[in-house]
mmCIF file of C-alpha atoms and ligand atoms in Angstrom:
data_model
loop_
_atom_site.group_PDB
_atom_site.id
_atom_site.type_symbol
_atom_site.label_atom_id
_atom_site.label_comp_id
_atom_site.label_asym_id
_atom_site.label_seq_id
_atom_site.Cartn_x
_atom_site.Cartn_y
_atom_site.Cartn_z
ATOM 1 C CA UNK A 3 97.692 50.343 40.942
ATOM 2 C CA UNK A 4 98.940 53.323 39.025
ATOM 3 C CA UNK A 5 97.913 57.153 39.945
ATOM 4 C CA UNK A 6 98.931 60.388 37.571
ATOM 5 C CA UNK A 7 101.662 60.726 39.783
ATOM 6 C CA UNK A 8 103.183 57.324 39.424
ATOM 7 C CA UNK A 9 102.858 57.437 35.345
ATOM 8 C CA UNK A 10 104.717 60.765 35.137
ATOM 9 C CA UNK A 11 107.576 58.926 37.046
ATOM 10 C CA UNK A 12 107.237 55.746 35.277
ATOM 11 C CA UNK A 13 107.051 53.766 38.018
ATOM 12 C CA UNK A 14 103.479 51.767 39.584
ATOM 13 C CA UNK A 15 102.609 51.773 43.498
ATOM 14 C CA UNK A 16 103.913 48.149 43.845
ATOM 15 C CA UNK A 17 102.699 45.523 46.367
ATOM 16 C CA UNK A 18 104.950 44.250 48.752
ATOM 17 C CA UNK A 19 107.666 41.993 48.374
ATOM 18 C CA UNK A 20 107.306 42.109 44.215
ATOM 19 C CA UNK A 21 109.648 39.867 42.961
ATOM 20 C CA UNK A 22 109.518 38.836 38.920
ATOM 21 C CA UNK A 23 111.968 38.928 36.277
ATOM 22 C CA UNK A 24 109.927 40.544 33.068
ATOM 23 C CA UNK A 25 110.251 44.168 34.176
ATOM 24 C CA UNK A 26 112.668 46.548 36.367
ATOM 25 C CA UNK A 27 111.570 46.244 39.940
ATOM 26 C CA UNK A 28 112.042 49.308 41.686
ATOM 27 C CA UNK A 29 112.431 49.042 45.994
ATOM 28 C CA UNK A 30 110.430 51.180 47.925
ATOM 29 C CA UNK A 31 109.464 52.025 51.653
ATOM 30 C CA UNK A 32 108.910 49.012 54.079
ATOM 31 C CA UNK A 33 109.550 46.292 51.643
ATOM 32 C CA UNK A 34 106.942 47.691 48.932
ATOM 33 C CA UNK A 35 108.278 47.446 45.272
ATOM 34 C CA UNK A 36 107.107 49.362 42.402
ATOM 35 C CA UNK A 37 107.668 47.964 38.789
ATOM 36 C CA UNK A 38 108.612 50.521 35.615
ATOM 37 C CA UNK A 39 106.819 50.313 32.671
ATOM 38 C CA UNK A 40 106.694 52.356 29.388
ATOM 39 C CA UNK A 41 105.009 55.360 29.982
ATOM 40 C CA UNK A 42 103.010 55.206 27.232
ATOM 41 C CA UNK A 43 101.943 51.795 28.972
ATOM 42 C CA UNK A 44 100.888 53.306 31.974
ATOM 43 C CA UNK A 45 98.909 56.330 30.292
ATOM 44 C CA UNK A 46 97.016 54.187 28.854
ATOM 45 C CA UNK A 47 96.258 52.024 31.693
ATOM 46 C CA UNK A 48 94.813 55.002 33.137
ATOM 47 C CA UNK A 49 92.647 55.733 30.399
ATOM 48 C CA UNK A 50 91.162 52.232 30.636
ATOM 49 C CA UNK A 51 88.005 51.937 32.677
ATOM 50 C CA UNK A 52 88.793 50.775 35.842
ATOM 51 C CA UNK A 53 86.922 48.114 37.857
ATOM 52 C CA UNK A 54 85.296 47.738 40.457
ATOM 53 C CA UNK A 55 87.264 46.040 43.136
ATOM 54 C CA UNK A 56 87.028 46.113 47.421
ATOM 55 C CA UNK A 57 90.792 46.705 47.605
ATOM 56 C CA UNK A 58 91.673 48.851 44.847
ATOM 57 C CA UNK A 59 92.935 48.031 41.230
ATOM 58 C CA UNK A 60 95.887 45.393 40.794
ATOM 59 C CA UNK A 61 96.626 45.703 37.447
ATOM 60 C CA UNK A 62 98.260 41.833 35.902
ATOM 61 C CA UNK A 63 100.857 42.208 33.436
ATOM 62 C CA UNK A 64 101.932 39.082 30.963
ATOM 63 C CA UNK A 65 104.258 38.630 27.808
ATOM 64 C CA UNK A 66 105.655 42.558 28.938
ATOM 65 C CA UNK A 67 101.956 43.608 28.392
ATOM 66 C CA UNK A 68 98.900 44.761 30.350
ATOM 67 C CA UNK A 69 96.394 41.872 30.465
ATOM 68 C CA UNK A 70 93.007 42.718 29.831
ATOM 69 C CA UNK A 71 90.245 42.247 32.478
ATOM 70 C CA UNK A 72 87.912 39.676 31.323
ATOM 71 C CA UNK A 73 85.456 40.141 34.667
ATOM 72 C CA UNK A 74 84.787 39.084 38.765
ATOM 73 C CA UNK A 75 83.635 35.399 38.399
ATOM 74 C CA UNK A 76 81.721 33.330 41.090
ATOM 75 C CA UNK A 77 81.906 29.748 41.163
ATOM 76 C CA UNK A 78 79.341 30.097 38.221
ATOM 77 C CA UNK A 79 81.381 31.970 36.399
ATOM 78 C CA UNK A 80 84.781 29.587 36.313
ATOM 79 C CA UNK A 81 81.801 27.067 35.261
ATOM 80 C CA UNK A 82 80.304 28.596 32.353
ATOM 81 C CA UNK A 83 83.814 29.508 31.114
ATOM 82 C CA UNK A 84 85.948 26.074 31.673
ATOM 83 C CA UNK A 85 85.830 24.636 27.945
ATOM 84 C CA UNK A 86 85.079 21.530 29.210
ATOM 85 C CA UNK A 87 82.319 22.350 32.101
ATOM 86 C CA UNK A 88 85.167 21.833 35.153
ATOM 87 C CA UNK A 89 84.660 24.788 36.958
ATOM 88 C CA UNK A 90 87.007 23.225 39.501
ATOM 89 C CA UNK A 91 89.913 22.777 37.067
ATOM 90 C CA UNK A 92 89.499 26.464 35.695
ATOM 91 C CA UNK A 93 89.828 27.604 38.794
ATOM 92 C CA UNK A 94 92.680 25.707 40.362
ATOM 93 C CA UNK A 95 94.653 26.571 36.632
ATOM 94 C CA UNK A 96 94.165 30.511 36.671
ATOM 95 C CA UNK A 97 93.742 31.029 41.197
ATOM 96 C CA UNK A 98 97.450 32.586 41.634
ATOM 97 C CA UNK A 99 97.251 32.212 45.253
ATOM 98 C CA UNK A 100 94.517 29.520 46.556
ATOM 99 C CA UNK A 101 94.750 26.673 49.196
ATOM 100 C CA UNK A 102 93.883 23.378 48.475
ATOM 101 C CA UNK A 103 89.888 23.153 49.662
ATOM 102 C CA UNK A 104 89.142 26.558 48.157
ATOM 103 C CA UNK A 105 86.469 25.370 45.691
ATOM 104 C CA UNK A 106 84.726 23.230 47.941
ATOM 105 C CA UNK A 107 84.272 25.479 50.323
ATOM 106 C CA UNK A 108 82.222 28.676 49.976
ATOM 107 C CA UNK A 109 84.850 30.720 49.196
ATOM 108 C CA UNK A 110 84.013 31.081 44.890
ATOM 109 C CA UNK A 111 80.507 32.436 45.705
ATOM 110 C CA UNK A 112 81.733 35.158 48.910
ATOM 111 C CA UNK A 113 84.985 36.666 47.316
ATOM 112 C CA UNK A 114 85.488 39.078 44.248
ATOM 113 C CA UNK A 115 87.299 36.661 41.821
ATOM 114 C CA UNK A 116 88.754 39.141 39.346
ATOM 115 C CA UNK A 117 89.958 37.329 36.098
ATOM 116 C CA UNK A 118 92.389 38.682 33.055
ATOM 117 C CA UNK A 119 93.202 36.888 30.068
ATOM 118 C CA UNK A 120 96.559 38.343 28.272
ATOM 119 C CA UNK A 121 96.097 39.198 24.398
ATOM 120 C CA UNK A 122 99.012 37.965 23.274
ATOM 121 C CA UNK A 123 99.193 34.586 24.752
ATOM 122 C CA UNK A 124 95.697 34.398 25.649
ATOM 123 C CA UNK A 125 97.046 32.579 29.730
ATOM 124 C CA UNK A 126 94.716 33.504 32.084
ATOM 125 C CA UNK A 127 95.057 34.548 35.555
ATOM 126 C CA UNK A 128 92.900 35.523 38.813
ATOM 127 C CA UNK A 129 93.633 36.951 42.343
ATOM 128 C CA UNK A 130 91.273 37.857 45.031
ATOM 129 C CA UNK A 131 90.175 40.394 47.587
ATOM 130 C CA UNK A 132 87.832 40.856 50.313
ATOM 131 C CA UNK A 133 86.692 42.665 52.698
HETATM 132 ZN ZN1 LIG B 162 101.005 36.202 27.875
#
């Protein structure tokens, strides 16, 4: 997440216990750690039209760039986009946080999936929220 605030200092809002190696990580309050991007970067994320999430935006970042948001996807969703038709597969590759089980259950039809793809290398990733 990134306010006017936080782009004038260079710095994001963080999520707790941040831990990568592509950017500066910058500690905060009660274990919370921002990252610092270009500001430039950041501007422009907050020109970008957000979406519409329960939590609040998580921007993902990959190859030291912004990735773009490609849409929330429901179980038909990770079908309709898998290459091959395996919903299952697409889901398991891109899910960075999902227990084993997930896709069977109904968890892809009850939670807002929200999926990037990153321009340069064209991975993909997802993360969830709910309410
Ligand atoms: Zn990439």
């Amino acid at each position: 997440m990134i306010s006017w605030e936080q782009a004038f200092e260079g710095v994001t809002n963080g999520i707790p216990g941040l831990d990568r190696d592509d950017f500066e990580m910058v500690p905060k309050e009660d274990g919370w750690v921002g990252v610092r991007l270009p500001q430039e970067m950041m501007f422009e994320l907050l020109r970008t039209p957000t979406y519409l999430s329960i939590q609040g935006d998580r921007w993902q970042f990959c190859c030291r760039r912004p990735m773009i948001f490609i849409g929330e996807w429901n179980r038909r969703g990770f079908m309709d986009n898998a290459p091959d038709g395996d919903g299952r597969r697409l889901f398991q590759e891109v899910m960075q946080e999902h227990a084993d089980g997930m896709w069977e259950s109904h968890f892809p039809d009850a939670a807002g999936i929200y999926v990037f793809r990153c321009p340069s290398c064209g991975r993909k990733t997802a993360y969830y929220d709910m309410d």
